[in-house]
mmCIF file of C-alpha atoms in Angstrom:
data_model
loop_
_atom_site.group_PDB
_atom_site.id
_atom_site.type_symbol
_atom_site.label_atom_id
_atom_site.label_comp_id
_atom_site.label_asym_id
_atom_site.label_seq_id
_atom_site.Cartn_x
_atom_site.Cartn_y
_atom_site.Cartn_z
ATOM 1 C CA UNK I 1 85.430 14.897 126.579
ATOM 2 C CA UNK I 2 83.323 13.536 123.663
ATOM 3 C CA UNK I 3 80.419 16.152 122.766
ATOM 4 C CA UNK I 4 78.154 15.117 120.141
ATOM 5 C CA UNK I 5 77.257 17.359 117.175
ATOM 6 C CA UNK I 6 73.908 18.395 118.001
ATOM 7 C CA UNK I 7 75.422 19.171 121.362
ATOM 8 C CA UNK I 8 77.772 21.844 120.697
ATOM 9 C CA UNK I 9 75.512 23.264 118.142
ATOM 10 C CA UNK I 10 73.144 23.598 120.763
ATOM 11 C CA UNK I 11 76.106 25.276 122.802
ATOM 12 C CA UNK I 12 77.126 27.302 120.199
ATOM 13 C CA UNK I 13 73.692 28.543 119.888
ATOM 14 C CA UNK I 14 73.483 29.284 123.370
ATOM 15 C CA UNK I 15 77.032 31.235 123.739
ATOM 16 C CA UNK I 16 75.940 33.635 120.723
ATOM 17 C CA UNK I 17 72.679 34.239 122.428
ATOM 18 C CA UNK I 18 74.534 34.724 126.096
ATOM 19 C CA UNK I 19 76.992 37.001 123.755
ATOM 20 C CA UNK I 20 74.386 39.420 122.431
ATOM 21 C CA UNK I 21 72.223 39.399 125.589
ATOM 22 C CA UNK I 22 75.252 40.756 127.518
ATOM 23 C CA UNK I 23 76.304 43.524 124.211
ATOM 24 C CA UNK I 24 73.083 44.189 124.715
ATOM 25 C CA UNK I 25 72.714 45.008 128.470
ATOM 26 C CA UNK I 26 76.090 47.260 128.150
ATOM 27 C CA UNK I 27 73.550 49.399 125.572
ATOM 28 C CA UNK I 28 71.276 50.186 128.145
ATOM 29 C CA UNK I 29 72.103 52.181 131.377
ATOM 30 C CA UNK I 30 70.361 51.321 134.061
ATOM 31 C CA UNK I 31 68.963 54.423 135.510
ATOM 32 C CA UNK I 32 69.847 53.647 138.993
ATOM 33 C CA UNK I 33 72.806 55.506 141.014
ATOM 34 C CA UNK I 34 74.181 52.238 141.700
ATOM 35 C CA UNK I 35 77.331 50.697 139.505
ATOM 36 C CA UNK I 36 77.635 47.568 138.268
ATOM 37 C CA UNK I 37 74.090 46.681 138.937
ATOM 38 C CA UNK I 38 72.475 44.741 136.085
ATOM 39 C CA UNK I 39 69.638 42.471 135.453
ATOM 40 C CA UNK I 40 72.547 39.857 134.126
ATOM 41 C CA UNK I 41 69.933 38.442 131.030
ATOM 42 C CA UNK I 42 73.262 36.846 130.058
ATOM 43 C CA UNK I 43 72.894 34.275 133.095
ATOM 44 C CA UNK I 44 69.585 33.662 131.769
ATOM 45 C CA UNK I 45 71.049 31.667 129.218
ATOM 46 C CA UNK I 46 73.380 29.943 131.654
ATOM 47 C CA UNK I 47 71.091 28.899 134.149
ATOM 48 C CA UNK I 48 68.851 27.340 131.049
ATOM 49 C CA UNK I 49 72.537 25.736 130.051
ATOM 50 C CA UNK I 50 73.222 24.189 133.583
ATOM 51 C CA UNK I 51 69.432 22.662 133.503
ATOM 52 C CA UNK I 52 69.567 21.483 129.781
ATOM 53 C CA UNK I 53 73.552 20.223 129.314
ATOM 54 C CA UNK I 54 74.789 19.848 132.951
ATOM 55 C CA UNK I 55 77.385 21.924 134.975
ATOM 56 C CA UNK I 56 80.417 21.492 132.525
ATOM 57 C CA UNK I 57 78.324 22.470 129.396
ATOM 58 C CA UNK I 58 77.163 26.015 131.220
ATOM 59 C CA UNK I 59 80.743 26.309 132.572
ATOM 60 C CA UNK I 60 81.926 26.767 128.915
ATOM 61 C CA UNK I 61 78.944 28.526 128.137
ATOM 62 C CA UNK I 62 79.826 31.196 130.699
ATOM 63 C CA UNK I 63 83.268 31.266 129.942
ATOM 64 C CA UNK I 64 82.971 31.413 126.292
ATOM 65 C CA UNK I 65 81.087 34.782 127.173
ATOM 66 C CA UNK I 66 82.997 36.426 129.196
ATOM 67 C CA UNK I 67 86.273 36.027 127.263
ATOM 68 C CA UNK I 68 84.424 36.852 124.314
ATOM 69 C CA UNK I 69 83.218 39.861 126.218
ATOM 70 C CA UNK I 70 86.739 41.020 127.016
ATOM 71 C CA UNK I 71 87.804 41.155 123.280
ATOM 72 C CA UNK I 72 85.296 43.420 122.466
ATOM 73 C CA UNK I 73 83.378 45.358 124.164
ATOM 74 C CA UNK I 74 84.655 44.882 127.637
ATOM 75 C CA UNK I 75 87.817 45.961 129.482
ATOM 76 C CA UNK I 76 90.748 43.772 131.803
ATOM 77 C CA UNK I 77 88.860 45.452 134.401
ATOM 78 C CA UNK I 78 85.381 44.126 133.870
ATOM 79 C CA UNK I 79 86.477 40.754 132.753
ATOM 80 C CA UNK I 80 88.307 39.815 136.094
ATOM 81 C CA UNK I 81 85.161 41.031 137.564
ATOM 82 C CA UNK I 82 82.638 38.763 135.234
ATOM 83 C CA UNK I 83 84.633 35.931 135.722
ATOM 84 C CA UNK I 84 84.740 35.567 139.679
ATOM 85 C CA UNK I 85 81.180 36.391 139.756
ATOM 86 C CA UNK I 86 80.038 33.510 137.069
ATOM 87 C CA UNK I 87 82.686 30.554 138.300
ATOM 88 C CA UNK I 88 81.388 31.502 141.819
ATOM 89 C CA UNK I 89 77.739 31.521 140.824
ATOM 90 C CA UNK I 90 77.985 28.432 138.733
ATOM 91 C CA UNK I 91 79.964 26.695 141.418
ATOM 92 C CA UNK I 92 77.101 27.177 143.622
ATOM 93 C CA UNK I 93 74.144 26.660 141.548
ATOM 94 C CA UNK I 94 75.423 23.498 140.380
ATOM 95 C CA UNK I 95 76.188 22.234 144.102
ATOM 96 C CA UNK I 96 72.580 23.659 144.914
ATOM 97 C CA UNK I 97 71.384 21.889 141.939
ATOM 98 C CA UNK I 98 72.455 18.733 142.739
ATOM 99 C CA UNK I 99 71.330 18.832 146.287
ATOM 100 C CA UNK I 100 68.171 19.235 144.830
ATOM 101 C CA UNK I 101 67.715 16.456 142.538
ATOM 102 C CA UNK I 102 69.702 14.118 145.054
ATOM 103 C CA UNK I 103 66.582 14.519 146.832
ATOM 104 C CA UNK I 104 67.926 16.005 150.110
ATOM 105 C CA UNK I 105 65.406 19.335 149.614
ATOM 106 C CA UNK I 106 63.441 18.167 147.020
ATOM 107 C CA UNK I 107 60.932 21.062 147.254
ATOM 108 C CA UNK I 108 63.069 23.587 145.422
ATOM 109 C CA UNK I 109 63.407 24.954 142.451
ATOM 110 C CA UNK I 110 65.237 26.621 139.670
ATOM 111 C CA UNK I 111 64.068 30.267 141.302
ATOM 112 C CA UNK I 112 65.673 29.494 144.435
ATOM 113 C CA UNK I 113 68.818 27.810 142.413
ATOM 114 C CA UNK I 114 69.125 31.342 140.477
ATOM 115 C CA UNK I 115 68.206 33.208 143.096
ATOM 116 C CA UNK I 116 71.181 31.920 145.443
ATOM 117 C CA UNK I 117 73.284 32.024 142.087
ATOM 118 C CA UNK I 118 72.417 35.995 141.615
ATOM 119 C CA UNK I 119 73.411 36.553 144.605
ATOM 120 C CA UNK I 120 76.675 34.850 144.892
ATOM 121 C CA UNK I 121 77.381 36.174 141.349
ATOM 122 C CA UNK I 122 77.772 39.607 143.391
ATOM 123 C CA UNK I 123 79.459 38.069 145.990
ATOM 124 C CA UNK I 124 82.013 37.090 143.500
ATOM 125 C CA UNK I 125 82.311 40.540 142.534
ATOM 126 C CA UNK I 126 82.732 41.946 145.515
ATOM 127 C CA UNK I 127 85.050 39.469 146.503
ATOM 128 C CA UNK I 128 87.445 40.879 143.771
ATOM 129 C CA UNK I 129 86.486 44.808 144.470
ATOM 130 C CA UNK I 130 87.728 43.699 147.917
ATOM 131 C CA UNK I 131 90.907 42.573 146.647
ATOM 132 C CA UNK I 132 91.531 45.410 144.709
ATOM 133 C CA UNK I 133 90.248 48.118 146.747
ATOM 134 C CA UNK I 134 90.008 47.150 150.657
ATOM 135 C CA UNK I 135 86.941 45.759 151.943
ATOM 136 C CA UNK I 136 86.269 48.554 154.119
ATOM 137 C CA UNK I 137 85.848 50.943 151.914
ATOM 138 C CA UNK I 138 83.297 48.561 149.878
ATOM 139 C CA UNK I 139 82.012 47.087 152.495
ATOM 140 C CA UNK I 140 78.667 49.648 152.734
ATOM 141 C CA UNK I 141 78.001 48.928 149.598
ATOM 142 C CA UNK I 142 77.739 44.449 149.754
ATOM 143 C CA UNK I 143 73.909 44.945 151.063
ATOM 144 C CA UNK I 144 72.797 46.682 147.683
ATOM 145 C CA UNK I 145 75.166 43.815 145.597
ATOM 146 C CA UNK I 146 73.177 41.551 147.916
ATOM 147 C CA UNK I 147 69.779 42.629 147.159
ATOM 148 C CA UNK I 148 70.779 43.685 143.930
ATOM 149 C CA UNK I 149 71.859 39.700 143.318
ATOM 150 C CA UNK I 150 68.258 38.079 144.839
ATOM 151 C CA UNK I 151 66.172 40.187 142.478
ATOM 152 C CA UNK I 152 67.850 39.448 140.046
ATOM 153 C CA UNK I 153 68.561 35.984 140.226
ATOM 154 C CA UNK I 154 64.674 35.702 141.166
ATOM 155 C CA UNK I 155 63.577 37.092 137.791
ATOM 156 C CA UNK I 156 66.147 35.203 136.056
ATOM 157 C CA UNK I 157 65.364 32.381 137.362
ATOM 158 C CA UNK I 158 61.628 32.765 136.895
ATOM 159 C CA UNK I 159 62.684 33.411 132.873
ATOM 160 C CA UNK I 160 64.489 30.692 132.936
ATOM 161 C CA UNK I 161 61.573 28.019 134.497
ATOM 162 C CA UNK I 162 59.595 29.605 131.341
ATOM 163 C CA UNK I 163 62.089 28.878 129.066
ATOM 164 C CA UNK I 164 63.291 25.466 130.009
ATOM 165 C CA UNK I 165 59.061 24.613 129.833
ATOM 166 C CA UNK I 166 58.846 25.434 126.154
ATOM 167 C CA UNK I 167 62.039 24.698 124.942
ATOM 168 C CA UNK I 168 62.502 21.124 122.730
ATOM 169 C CA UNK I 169 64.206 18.834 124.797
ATOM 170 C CA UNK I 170 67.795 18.652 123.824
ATOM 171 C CA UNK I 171 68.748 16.409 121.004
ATOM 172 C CA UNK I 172 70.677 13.159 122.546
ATOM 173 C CA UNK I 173 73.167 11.695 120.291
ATOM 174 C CA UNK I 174 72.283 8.011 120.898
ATOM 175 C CA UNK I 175 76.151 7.720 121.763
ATOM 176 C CA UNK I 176 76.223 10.283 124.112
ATOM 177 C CA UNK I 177 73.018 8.986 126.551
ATOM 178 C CA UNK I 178 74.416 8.605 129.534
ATOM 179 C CA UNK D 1 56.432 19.544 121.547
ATOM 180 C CA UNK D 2 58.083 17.918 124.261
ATOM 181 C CA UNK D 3 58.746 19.296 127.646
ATOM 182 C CA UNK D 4 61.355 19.126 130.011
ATOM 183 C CA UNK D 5 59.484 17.064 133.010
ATOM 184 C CA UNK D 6 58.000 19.110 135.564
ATOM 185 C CA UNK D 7 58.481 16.485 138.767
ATOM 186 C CA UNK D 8 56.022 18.677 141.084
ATOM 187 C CA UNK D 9 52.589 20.553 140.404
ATOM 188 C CA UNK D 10 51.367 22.545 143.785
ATOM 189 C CA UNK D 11 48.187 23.597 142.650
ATOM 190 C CA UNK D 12 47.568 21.639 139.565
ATOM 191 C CA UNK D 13 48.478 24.804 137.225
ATOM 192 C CA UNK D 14 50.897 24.330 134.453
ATOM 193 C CA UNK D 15 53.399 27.258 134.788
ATOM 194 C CA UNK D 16 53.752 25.935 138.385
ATOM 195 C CA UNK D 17 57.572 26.393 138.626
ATOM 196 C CA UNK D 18 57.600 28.088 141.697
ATOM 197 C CA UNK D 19 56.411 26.071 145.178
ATOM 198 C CA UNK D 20 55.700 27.399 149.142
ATOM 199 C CA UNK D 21 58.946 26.181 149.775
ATOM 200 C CA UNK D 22 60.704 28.452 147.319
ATOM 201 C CA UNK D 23 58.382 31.350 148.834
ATOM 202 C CA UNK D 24 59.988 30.257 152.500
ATOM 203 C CA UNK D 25 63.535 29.677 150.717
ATOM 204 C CA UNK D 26 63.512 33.669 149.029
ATOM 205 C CA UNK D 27 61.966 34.934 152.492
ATOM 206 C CA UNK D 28 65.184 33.384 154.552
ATOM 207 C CA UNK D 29 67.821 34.921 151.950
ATOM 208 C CA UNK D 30 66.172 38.520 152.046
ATOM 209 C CA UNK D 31 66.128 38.240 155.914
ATOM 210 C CA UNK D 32 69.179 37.227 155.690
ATOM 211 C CA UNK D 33 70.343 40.295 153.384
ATOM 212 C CA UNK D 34 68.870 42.331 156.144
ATOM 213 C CA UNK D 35 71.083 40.343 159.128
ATOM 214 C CA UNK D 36 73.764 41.337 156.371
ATOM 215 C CA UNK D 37 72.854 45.032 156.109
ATOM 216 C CA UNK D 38 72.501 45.418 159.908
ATOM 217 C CA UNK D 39 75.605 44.057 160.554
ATOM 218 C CA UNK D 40 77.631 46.313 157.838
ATOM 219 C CA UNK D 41 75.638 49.807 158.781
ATOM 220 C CA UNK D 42 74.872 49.809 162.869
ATOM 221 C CA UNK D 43 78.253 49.847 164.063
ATOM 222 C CA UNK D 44 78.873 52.082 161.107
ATOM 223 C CA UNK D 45 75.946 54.460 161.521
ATOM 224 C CA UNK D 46 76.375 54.646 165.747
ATOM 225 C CA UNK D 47 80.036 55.185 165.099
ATOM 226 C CA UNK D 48 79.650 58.126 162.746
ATOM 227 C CA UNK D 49 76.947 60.195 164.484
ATOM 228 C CA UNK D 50 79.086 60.534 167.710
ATOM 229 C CA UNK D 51 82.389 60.704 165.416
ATOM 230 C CA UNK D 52 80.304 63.801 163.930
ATOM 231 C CA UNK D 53 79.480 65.668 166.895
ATOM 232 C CA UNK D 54 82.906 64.942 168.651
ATOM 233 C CA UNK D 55 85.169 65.586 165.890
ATOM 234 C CA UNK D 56 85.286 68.620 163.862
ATOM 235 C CA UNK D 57 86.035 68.785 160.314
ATOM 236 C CA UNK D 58 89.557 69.444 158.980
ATOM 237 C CA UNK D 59 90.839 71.607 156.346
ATOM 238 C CA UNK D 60 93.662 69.707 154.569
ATOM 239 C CA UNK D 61 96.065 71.685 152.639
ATOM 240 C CA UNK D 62 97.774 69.934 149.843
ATOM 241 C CA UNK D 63 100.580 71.473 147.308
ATOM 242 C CA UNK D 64 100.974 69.508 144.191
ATOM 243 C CA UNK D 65 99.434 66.521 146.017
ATOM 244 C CA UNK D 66 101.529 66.329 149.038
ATOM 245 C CA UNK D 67 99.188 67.315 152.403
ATOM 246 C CA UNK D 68 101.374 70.333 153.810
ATOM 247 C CA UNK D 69 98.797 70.831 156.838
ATOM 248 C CA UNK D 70 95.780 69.645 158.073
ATOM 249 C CA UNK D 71 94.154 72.183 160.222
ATOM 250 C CA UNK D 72 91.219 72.085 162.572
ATOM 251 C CA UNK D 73 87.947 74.263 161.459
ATOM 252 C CA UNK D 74 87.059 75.070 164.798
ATOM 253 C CA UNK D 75 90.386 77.103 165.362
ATOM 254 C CA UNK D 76 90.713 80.558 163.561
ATOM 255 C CA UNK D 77 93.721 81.087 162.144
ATOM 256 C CA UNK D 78 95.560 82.527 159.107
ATOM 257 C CA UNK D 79 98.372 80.838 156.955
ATOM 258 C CA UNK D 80 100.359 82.102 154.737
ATOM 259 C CA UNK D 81 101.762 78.981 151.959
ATOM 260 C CA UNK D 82 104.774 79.440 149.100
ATOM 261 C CA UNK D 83 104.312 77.716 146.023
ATOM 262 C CA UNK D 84 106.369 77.718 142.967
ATOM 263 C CA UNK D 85 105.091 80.059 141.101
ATOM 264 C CA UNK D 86 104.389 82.772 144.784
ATOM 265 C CA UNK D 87 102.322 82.555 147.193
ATOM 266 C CA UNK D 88 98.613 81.889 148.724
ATOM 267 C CA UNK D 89 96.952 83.149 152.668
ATOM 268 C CA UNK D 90 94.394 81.611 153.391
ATOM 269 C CA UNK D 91 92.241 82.056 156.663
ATOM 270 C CA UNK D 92 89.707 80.023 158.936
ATOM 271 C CA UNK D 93 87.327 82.014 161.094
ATOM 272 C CA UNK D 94 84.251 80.872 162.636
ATOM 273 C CA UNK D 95 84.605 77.475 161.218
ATOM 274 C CA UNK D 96 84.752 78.430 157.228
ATOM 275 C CA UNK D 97 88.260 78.303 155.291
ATOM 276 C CA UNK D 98 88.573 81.561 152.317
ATOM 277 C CA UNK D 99 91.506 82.278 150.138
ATOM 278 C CA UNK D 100 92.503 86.038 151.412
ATOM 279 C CA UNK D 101 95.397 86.613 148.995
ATOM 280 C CA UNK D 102 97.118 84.924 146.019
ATOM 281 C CA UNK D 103 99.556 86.006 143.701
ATOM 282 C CA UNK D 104 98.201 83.905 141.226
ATOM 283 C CA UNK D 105 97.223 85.107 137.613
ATOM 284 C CA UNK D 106 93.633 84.322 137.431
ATOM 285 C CA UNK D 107 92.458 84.460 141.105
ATOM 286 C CA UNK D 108 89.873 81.650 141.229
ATOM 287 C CA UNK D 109 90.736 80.860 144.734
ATOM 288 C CA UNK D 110 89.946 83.583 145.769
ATOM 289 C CA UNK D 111 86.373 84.363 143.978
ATOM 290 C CA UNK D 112 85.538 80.253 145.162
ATOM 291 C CA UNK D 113 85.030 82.406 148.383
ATOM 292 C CA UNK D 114 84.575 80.666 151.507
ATOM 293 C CA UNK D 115 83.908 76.830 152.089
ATOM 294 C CA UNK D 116 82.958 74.610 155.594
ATOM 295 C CA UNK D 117 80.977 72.025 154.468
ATOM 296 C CA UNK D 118 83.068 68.035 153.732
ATOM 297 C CA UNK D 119 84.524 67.610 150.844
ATOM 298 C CA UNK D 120 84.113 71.505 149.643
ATOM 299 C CA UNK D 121 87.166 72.929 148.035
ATOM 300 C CA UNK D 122 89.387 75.460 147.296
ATOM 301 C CA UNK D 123 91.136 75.216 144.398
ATOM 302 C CA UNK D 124 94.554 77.544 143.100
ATOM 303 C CA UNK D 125 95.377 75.849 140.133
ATOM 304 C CA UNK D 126 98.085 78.001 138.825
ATOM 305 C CA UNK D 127 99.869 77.320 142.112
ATOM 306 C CA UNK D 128 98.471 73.662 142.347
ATOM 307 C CA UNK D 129 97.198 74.355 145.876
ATOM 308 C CA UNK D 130 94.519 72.538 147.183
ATOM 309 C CA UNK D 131 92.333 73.497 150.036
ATOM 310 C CA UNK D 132 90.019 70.516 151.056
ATOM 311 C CA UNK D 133 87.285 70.292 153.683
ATOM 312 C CA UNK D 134 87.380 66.777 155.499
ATOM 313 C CA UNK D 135 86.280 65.240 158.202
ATOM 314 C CA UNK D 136 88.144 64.363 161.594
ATOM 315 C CA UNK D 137 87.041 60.183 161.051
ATOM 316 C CA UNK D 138 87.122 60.401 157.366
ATOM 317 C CA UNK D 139 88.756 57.073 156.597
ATOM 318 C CA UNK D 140 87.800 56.799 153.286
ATOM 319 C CA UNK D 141 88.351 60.473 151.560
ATOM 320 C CA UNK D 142 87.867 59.807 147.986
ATOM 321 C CA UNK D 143 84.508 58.103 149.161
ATOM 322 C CA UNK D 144 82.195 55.547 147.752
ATOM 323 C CA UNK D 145 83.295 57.197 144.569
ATOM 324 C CA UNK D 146 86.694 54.891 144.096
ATOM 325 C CA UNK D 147 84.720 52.108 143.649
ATOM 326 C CA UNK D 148 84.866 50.258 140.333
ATOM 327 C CA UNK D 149 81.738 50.428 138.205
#
């Protein structure tokens, strides 16, 4: 894959921000009695990724991050769990995404993308908790990583639509126009 | 500055990201969250409260980790239990479990007094005797707890 210079500066950019946004989040506790429920400002910067670059651009993005994530601050633990959740949430974003701008429900947008992608970035995790643990001894606890997901992916989303609107359009290498 | 291209304005107003059909989109996943929820907690929920009132709870004895008895609450009794380093009797009556004797050095069983309610324990550490309160349908007895974070 050919990616222009002003591209993967752009990504680079992007992965540091996605980076620090996640070191950051680990800072602050989230004074709920819930684990593993976040606000996930690291997707932020994915879901502006998948709307600026495209699917495979935000797929390294997210990747990038989590594996960076893992060598420092995270554990083998949390990184299997990071990783199901974003491949699964990107997966599905990007199908939703395309749905969209194929015109089949063109009324959409980016909120409801991010919204579904919250949610399925749970899903993800709890797929793997499953795994590891049983899913019946989970299972009372997929309706909180359910709602947990839609708010979240709501106000990410949201953040992201406000973004992407004042953002400079990303720099096209005349070679790279496709 | 260039923007990316907004394709539809409902309303006219520029931070317009967000249409009716979003609104009705967000509305269908939360009610189906709450199909979800249902789903996972009224079996659950219908299950328990009879499973409460028709079982009773169960005092499992463990030494070093291995369940030596599980014994009913509702049935008074008094057992007496060898450990490596002596011994421990322990009684139920009226549905609460108390240590009565222990050779033990620092007696903490014993002082713990009595306990009936799940997941209350007796502890003899010395001995590494465990007296546990559970109950009947307990299927999951380290509880939401062993969940990862």
């Amino acid at each position: 894959m050919r990616v222009s210079t002003a591209k993967m500066a752009e990504l680079s950019v992007f992965t540091a921000v996605a980076f620090i946004f996640s070191y950051i989040e680990s800072l602050i506790p989230l004074p709920i009695p819930f684990p593993g429920i976040k606000l996930g400002l690291a997707n932020l910067v994915v879901v502006i990724v998948l709307y600026r670059q495209g699917v495979a651009a935000a797929f390294g993005v997210s990747m990038t991050r989590n594996v960076l994530n893992a060598l420092t601050f995270g554990s083998v633990f949390g990184f299997v769990y990071s990783l199901a959740g974003s491949v699964l949430s990107l997966i599905v974003m990007a199908g939703m995404r395309r749905q969209i701008e194929t015109k089949k429900h063109p009324r959409l947008t980016r909120v409801s993308v991010s919204a579904v992608g919250g949610i399925f970035h749970n899903m993800g995790q709890f797929v793997v908790a499953a795994c590891l643990v049983g899913t019946d001894a989970i299972a009372h606890y997929l309706p909180f990583l359910y709602f947990a997901g839609l708010v979240a992916g709501i106000l990410i989303g949201i953040m992201a639509s406000l973004c992407l609107q004042r953002l400079p359009a990303p720099v096209m290498h005349p070679s790279s126009k496709s | 500055m260039p923007k990316q291209p907004e394709k539809r304005i409902s309303g006219g107003r520029a931070a317009s990201f967000f249409t009716k059909m979003d609104v009705f989109f967000l509305i269908l996943l939360f009610l189906l969250g709450l199909a979800i929820t249902a789903v996972i907690y009224l079996p659950r929920s219908f299950g328990a409260e009879s499973a409460v009132r028709e079982n009773e709870r169960l005092l499992e004895v463990r030494r070093e980790g291995e369940i030596l008895m599980t014994l009913p609450l509702g049935e008074d009794t008094t057992q007496r239990v060898d450990c490596a380093g002596g011994y421990n009797v322990f009684s139920i009556s009226e549905g609460r479990a108390v240590m009565e004797e222990s050779d033990c050095h620092d007696g903490t069983c014993m002082r713990t007094g009595t306990v009936s309610g799940t997941g209350e324990t007796i502890v003899c550490l010395p001995h590494r005797l465990v007296l546990k309160v559970v109950q009947a349908d307990d299927e999951y007895p380290d509880g939401p707890d062993a969940v990862a974070r």
